[in-house]
PDB file of C-alpha atoms in Angstrom:
ATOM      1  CA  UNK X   1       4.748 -19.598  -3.993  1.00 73.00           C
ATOM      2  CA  UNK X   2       2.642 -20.645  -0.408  1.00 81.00           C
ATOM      3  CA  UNK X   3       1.749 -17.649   1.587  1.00 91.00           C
ATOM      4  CA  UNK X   4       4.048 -17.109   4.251  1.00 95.00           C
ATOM      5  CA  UNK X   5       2.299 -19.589   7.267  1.00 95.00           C
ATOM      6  CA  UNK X   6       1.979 -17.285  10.745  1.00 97.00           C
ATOM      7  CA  UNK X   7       2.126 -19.507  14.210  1.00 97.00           C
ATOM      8  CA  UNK X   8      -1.116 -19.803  15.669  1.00 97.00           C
ATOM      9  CA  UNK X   9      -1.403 -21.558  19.153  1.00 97.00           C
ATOM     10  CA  UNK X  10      -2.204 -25.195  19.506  1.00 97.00           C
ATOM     11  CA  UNK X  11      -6.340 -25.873  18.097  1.00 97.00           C
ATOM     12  CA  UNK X  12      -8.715 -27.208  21.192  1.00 96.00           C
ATOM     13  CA  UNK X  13      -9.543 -30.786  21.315  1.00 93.00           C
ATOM     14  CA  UNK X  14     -12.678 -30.262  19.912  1.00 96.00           C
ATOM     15  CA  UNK X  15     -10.703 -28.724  16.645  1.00 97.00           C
ATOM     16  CA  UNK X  16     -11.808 -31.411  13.578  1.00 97.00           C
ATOM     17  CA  UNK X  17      -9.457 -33.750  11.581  1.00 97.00           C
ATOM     18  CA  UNK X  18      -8.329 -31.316   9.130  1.00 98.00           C
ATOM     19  CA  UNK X  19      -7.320 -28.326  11.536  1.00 98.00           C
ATOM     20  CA  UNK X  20      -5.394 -30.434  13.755  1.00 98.00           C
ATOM     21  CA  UNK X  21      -3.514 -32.051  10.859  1.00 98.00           C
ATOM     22  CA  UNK X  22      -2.647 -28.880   8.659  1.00 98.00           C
ATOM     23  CA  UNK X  23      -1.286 -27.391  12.462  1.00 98.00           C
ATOM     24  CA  UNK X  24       1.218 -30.325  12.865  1.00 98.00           C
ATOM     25  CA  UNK X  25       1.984 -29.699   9.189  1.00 98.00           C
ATOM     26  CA  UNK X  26       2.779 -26.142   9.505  1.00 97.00           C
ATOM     27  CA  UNK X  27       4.350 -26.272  12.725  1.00 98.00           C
ATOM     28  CA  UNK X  28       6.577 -29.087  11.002  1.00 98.00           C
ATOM     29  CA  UNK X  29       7.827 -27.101   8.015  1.00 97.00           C
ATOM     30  CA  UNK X  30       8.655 -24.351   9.932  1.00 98.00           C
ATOM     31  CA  UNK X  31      10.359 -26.408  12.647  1.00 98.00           C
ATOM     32  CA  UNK X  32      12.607 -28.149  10.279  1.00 97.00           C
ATOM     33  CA  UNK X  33      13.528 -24.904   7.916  1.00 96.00           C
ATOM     34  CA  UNK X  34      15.005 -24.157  11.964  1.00 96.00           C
ATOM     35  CA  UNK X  35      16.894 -26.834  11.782  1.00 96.00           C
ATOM     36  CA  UNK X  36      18.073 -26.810   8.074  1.00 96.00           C
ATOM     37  CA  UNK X  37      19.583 -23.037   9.183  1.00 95.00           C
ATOM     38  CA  UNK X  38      21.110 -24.447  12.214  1.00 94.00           C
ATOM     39  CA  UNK X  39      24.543 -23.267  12.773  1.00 93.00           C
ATOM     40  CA  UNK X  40      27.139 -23.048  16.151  1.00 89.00           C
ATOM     41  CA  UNK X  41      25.158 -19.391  16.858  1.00 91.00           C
ATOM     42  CA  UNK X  42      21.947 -20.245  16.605  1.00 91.00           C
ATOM     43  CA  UNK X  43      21.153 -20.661  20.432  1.00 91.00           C
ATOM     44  CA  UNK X  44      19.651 -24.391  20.113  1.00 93.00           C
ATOM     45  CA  UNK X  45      19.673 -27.687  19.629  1.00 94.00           C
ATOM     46  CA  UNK X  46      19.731 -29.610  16.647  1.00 96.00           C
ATOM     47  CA  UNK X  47      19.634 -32.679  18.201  1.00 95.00           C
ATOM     48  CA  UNK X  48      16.301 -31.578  20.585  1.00 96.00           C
ATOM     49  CA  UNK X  49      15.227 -29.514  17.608  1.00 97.00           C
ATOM     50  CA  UNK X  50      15.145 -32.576  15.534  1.00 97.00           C
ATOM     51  CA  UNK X  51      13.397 -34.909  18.050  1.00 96.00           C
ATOM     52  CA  UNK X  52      10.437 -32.217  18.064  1.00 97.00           C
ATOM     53  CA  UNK X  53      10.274 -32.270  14.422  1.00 97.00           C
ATOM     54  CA  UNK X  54      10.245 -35.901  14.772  1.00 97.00           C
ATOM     55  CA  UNK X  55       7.296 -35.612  17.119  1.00 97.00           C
ATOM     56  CA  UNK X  56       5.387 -33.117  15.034  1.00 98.00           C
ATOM     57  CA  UNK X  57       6.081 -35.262  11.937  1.00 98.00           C
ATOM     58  CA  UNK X  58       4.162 -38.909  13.975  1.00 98.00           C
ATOM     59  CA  UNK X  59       1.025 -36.729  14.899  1.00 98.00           C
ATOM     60  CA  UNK X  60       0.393 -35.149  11.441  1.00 98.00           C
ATOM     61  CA  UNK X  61       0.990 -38.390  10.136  1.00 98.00           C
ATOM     62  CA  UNK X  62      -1.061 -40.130  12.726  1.00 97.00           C
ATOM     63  CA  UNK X  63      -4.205 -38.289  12.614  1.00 98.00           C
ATOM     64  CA  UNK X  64      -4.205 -37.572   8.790  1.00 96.00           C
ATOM     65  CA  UNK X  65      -4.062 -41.791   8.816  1.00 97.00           C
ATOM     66  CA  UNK X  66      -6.992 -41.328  11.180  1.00 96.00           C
ATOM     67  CA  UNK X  67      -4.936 -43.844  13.339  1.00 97.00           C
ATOM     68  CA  UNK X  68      -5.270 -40.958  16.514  1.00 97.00           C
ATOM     69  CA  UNK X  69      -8.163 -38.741  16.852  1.00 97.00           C
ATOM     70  CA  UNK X  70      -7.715 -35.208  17.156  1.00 98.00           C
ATOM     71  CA  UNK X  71      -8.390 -34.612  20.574  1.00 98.00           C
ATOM     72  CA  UNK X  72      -5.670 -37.562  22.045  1.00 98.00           C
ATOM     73  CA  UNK X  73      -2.904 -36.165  19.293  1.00 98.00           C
ATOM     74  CA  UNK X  74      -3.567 -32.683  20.915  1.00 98.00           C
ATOM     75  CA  UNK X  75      -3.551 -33.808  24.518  1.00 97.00           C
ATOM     76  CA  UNK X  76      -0.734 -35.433  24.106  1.00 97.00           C
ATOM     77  CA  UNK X  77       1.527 -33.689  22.249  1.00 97.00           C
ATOM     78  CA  UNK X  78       0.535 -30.412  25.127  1.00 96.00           C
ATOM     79  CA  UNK X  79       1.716 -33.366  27.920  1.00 96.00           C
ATOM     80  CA  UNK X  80       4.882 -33.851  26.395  1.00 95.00           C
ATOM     81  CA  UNK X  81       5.233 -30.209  26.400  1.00 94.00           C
ATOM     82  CA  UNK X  82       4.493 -29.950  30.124  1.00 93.00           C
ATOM     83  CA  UNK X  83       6.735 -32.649  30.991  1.00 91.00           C
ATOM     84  CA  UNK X  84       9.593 -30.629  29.457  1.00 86.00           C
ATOM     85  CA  UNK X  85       9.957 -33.812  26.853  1.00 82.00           C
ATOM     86  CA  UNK X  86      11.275 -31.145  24.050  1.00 86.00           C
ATOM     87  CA  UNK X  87      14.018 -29.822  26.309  1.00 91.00           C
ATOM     88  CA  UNK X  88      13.482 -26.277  25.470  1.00 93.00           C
ATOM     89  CA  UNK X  89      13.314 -26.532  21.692  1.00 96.00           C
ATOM     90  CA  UNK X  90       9.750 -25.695  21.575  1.00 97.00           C
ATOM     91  CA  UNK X  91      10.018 -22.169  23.236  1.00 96.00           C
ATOM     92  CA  UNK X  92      13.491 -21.849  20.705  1.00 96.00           C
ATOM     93  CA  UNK X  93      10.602 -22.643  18.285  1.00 97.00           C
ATOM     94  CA  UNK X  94       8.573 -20.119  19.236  1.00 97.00           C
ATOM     95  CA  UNK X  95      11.172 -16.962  19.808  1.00 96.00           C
ATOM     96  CA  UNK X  96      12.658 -17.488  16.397  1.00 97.00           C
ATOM     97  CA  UNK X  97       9.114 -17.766  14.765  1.00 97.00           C
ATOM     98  CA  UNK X  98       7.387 -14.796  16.933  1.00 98.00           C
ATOM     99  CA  UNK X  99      10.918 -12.861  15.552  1.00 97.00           C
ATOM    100  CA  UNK X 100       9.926 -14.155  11.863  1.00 97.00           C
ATOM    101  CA  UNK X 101       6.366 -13.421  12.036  1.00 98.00           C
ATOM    102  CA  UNK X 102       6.735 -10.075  13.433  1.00 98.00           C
ATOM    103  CA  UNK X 103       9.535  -9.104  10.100  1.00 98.00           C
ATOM    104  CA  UNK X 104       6.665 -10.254   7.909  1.00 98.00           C
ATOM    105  CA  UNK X 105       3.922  -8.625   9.582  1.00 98.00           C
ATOM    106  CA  UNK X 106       5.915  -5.582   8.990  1.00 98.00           C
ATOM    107  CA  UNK X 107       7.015  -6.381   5.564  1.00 98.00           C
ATOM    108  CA  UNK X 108       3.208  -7.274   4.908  1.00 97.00           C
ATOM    109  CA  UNK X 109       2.033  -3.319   5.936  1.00 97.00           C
ATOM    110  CA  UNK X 110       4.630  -1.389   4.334  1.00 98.00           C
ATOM    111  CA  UNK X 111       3.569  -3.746   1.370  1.00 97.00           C
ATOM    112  CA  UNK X 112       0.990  -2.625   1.635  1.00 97.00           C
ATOM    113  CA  UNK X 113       0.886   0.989   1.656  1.00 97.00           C
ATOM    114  CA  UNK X 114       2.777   1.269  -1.043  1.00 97.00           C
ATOM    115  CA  UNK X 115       0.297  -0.947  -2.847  1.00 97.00           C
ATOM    116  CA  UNK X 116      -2.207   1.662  -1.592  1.00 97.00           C
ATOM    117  CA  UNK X 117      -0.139   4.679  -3.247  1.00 97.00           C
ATOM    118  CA  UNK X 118       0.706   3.023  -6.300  1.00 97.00           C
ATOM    119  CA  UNK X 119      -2.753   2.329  -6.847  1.00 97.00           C
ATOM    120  CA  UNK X 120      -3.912   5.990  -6.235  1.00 98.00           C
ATOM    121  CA  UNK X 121      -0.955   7.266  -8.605  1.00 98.00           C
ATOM    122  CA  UNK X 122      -2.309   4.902 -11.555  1.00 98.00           C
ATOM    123  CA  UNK X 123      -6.003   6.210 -10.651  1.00 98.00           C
ATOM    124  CA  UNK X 124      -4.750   9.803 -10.888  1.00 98.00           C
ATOM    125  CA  UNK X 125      -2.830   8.789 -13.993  1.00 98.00           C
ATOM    126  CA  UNK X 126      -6.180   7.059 -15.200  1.00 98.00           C
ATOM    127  CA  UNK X 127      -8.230  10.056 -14.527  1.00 98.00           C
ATOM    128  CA  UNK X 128      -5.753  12.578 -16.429  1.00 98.00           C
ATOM    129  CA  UNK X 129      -5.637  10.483 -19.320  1.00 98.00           C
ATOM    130  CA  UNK X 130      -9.628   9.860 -19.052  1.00 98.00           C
ATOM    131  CA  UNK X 131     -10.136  13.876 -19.628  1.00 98.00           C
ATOM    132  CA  UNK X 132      -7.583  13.823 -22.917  1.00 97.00           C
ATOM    133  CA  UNK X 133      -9.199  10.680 -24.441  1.00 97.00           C
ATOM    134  CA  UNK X 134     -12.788  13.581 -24.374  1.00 97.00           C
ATOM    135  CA  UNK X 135     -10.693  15.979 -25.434  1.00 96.00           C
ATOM    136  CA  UNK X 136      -8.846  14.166 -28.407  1.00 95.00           C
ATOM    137  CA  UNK X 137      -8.361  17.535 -30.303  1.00 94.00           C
ATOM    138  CA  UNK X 138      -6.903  19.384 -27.100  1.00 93.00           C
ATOM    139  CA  UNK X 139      -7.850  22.223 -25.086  1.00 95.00           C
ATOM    140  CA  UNK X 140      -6.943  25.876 -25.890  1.00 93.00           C
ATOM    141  CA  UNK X 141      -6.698  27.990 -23.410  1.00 89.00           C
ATOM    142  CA  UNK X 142      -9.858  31.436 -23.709  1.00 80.00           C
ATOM    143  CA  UNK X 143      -6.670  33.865 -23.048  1.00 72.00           C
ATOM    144  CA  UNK X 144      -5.892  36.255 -26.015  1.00 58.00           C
ATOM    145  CA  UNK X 145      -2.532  35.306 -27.233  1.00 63.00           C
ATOM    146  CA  UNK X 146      -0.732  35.856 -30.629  1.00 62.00           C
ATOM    147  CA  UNK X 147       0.007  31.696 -30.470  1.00 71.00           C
ATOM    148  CA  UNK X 148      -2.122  28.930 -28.962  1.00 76.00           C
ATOM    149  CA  UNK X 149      -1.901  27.850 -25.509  1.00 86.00           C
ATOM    150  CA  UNK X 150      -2.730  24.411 -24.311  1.00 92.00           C
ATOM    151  CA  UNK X 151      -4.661  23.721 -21.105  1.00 95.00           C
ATOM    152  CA  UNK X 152      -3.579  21.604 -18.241  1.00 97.00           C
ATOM    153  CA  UNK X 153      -5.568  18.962 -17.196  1.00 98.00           C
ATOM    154  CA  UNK X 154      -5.369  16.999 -13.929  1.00 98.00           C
ATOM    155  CA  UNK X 155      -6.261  14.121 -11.660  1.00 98.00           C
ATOM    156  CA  UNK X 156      -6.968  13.773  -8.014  1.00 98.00           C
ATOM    157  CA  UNK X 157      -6.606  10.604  -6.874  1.00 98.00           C
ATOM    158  CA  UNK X 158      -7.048   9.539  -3.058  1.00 98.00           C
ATOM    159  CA  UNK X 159      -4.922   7.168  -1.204  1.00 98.00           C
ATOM    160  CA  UNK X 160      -6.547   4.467   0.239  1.00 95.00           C
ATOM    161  CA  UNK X 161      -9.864   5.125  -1.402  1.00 95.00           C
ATOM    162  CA  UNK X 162     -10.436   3.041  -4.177  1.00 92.00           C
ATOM    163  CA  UNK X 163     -12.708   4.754  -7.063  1.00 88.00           C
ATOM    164  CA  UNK X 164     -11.986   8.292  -5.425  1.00 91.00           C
ATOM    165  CA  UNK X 165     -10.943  10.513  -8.026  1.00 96.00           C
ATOM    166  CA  UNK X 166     -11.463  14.353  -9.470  1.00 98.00           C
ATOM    167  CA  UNK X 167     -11.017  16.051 -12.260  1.00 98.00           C
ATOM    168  CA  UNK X 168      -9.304  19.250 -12.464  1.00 98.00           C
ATOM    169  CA  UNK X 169      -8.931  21.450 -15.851  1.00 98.00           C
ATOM    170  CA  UNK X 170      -6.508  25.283 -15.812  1.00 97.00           C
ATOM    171  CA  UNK X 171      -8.202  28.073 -16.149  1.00 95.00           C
ATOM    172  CA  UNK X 172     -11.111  29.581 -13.894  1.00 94.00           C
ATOM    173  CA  UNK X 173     -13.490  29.584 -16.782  1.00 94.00           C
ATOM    174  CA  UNK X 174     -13.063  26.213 -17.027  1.00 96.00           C
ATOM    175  CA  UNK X 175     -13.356  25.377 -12.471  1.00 97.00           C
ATOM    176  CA  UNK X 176     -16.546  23.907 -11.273  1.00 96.00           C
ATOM    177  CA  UNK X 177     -16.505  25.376  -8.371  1.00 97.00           C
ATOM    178  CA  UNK X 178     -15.484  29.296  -7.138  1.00 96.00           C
ATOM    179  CA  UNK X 179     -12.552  30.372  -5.349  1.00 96.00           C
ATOM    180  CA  UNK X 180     -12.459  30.162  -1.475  1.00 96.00           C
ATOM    181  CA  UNK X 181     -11.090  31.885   1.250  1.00 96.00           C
ATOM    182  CA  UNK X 182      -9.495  28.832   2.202  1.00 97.00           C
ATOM    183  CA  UNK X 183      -7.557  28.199  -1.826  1.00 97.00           C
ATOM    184  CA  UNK X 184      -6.779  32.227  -1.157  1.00 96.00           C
ATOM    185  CA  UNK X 185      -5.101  31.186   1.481  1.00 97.00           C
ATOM    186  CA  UNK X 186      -3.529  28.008  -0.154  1.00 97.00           C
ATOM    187  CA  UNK X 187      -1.275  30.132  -2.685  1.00 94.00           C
ATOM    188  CA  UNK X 188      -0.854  32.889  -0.362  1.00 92.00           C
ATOM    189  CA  UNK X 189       2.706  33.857  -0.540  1.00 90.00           C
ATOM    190  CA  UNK X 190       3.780  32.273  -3.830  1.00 88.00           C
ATOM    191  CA  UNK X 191       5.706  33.909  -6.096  1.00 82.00           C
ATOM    192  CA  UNK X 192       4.228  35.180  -8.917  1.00 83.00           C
ATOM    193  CA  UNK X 193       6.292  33.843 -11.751  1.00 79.00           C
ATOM    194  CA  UNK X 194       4.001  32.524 -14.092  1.00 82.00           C
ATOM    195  CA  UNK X 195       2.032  33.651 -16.791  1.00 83.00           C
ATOM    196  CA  UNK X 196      -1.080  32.863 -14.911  1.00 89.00           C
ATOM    197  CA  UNK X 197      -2.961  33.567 -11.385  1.00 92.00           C
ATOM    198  CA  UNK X 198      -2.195  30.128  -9.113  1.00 94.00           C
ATOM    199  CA  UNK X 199      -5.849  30.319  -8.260  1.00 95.00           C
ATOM    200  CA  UNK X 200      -6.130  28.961 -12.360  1.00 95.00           C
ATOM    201  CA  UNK X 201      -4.601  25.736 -11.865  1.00 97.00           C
ATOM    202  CA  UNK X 202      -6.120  22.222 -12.695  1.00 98.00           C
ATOM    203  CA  UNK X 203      -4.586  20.639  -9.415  1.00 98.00           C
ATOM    204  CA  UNK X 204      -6.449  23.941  -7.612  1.00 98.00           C
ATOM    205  CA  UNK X 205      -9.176  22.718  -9.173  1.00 98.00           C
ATOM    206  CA  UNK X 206      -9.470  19.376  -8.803  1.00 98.00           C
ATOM    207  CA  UNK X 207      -8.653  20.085  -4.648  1.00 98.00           C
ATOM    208  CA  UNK X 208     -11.748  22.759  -4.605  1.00 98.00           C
ATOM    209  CA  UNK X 209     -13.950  19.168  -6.126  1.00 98.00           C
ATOM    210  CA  UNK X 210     -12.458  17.229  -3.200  1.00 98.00           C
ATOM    211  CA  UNK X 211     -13.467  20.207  -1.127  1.00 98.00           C
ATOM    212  CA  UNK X 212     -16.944  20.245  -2.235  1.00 97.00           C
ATOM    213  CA  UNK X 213     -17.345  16.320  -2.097  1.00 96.00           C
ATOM    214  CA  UNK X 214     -15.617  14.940   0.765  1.00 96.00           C
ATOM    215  CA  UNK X 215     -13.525  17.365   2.323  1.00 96.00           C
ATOM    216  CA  UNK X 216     -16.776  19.990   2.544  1.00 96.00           C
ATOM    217  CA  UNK X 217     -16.273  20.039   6.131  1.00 96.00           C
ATOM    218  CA  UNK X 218     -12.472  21.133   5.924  1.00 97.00           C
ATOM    219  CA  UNK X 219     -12.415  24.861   7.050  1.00 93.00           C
ATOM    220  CA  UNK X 220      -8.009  25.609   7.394  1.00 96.00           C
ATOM    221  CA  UNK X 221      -5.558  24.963   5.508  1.00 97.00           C
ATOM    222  CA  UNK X 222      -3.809  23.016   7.848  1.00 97.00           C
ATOM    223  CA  UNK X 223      -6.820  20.630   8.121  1.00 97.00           C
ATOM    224  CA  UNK X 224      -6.456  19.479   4.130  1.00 98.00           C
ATOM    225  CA  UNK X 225      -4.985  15.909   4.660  1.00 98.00           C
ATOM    226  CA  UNK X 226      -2.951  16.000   1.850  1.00 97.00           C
ATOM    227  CA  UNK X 227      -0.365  12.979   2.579  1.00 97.00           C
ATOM    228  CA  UNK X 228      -3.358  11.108   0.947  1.00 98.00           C
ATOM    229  CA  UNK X 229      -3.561  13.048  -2.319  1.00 98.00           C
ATOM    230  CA  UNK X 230      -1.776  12.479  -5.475  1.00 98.00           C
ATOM    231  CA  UNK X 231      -1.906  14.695  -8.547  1.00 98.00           C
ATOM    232  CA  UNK X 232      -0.917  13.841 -12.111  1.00 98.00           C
ATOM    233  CA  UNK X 233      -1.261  16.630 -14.809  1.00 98.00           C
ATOM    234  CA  UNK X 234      -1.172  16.809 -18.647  1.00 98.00           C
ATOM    235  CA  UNK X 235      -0.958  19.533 -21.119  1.00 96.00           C
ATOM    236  CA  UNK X 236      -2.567  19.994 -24.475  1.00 95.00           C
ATOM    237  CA  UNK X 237       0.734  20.970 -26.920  1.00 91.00           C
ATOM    238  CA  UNK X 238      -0.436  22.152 -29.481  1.00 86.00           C
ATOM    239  CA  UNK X 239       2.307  21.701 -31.705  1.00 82.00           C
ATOM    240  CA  UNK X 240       5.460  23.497 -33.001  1.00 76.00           C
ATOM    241  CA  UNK X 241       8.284  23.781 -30.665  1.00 73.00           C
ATOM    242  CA  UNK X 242       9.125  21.951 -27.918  1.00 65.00           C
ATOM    243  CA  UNK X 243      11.899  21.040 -26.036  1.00 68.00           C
ATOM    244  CA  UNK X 244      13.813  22.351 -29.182  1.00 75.00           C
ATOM    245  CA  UNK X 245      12.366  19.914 -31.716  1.00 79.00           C
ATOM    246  CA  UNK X 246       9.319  20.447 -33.971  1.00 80.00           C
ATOM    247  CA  UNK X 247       6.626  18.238 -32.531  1.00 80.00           C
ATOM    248  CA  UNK X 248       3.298  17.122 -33.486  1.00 88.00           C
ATOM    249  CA  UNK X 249      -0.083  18.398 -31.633  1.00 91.00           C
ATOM    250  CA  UNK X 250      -0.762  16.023 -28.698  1.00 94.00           C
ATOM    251  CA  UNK X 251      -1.040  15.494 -25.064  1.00 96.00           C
ATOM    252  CA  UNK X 252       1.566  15.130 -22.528  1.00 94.00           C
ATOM    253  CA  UNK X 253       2.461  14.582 -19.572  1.00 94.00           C
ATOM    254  CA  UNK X 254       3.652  17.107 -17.499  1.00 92.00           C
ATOM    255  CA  UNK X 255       5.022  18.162 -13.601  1.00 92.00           C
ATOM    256  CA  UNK X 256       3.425  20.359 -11.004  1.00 94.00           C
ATOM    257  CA  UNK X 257       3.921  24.290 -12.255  1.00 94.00           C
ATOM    258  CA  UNK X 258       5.962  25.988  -9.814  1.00 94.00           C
ATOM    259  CA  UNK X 259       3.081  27.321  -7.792  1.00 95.00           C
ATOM    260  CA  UNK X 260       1.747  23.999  -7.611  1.00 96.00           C
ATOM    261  CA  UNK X 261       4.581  22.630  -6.275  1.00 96.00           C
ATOM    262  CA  UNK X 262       4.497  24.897  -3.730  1.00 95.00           C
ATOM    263  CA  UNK X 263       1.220  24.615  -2.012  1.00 97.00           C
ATOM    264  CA  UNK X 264       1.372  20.939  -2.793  1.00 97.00           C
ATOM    265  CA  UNK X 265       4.618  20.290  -0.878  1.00 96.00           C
ATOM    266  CA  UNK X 266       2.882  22.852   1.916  1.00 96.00           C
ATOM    267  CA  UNK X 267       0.354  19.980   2.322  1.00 98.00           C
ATOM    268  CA  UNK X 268       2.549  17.015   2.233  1.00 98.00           C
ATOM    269  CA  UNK X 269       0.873  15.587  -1.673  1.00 98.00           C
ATOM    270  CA  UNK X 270       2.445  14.158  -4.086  1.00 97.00           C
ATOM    271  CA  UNK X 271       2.583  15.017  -7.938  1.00 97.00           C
ATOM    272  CA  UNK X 272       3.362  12.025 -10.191  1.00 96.00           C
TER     273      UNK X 272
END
């Protein structure tokens, strides 16, 4: 499939063979897809609309036949303009294209950022994954317990910065850098419902790497731009029950805890 074609204005005369015959081209197709949608409420004329593909159609031809240089198909083609030869259907032309190209333009950018946050979901997927693949025989966590208890893993990915990612592992033993005044006041307020501080969190500590890389400079709370961040956590099972079935030691996948959630909806993230 061609890329969709945006207008651009008429070259100058000095434009070279090849410009000025790919313009007539383009301004050809996308004057006679007008016409081929033409119905009684489209606001034009076929007939005019038709003669100005007509004349769009005998200067392609005639300069990619090198039968008209550039600079006379240009000039005129502009005079017939000026002279109202079109009869309007020109400037219909234009409206209905500067209507199309804006929709795409728009189309192009929402595209596009969702390109961007898919991308940084897959790295944050990537980078969860990366830490089990050096951990192939799981992660226990150091807390005394009659049965084993897996660690949660994490990554930090960065929307709209390619490459940007951070690890993040459960349990403060296990956090590369110390707790802050400013995660203190990240969890303040959450319910403690867990089994386990919300300081001790792999997404808590893949955000203090972020905020000891890049975001060293970020000194509130409210200053954490997380509407770029995405999180993706996995757990080391390690085996027995779960879910009500007898499973097999392994990785998985796994949501936000509910402290996590909370101080990751505070700052607008997402958790994949």
């Amino acid at each position: 499939m061609e890329p969709y074609q945006f207008y651009t204005p008429l070259p100058p005369a000095t434009a070279d063979r090849d410009t000025v015959k790919v313009w007539f081209f383009q301004r050809k197709l996308q004057v006679s897809a007008l016409c081929s949608s033409h119905d009684p409420s489209s606001g034009f004329s076929l007939d005019e609309m038709t003669k100005l593909k007509a004349k769009l159609t005998f200067y392609e031809s005639r300069v990619g036949l090198n039968e008209m240089t550039p600079a006379v198909a240009i000039t005129q083609f502009q005079q017939w303009l000026d002279a109202y030869g079109d009869y309007g259907a020109w400037q219909n032309y234009l409206n209905d294209q500067t209507r199309k190209d804006t929709a795409e333009r728009e189309r192009q950018r929402v595209e596009a950022e969702a390109r961007k946050i898919r991308d940084a979901e897959n790295a944050a997927r990537s980078t969860a994954t990366g830490i089990c693949a050096q951990y192939r025989g799981g992660l226990l966590s150091s807390r005394a317990s009659e049965t084993p208890v897996g660690r949660v893993v994490c990554g930090l990915a960065v929307i709209g910065s390619p490459g940007a990612a951070y690890q993040g592992f459960s349990g403060q033993d296990m956090h590369q850098y110390p707790t802050t005044p400013l995660i203190t006041a990240l969890v303040s307020g959450i319910t403690l419902s867990e089994k386990w501080p919300p300081e001790s969190c792999a997404e808590v500590d893949a955000l203090k790497r972020w905020l000891n890389g890049p975001g060293a400079a970020i000194n509130s709370v409210e200053k954490i731009p997380g509407e770029t961040f995405v999180f993706h956590a996995r757990v080391w099972h390690p085996g027995g029950k779960w879910g009500g079935k007898e499973t097999s030691p392994g990785w998985k996948d796994r949501g936000a805890c509910v402290y996590c959630q909370r101080w990751i909806k505070r700052i607008g993230a997402r958790s994949v």
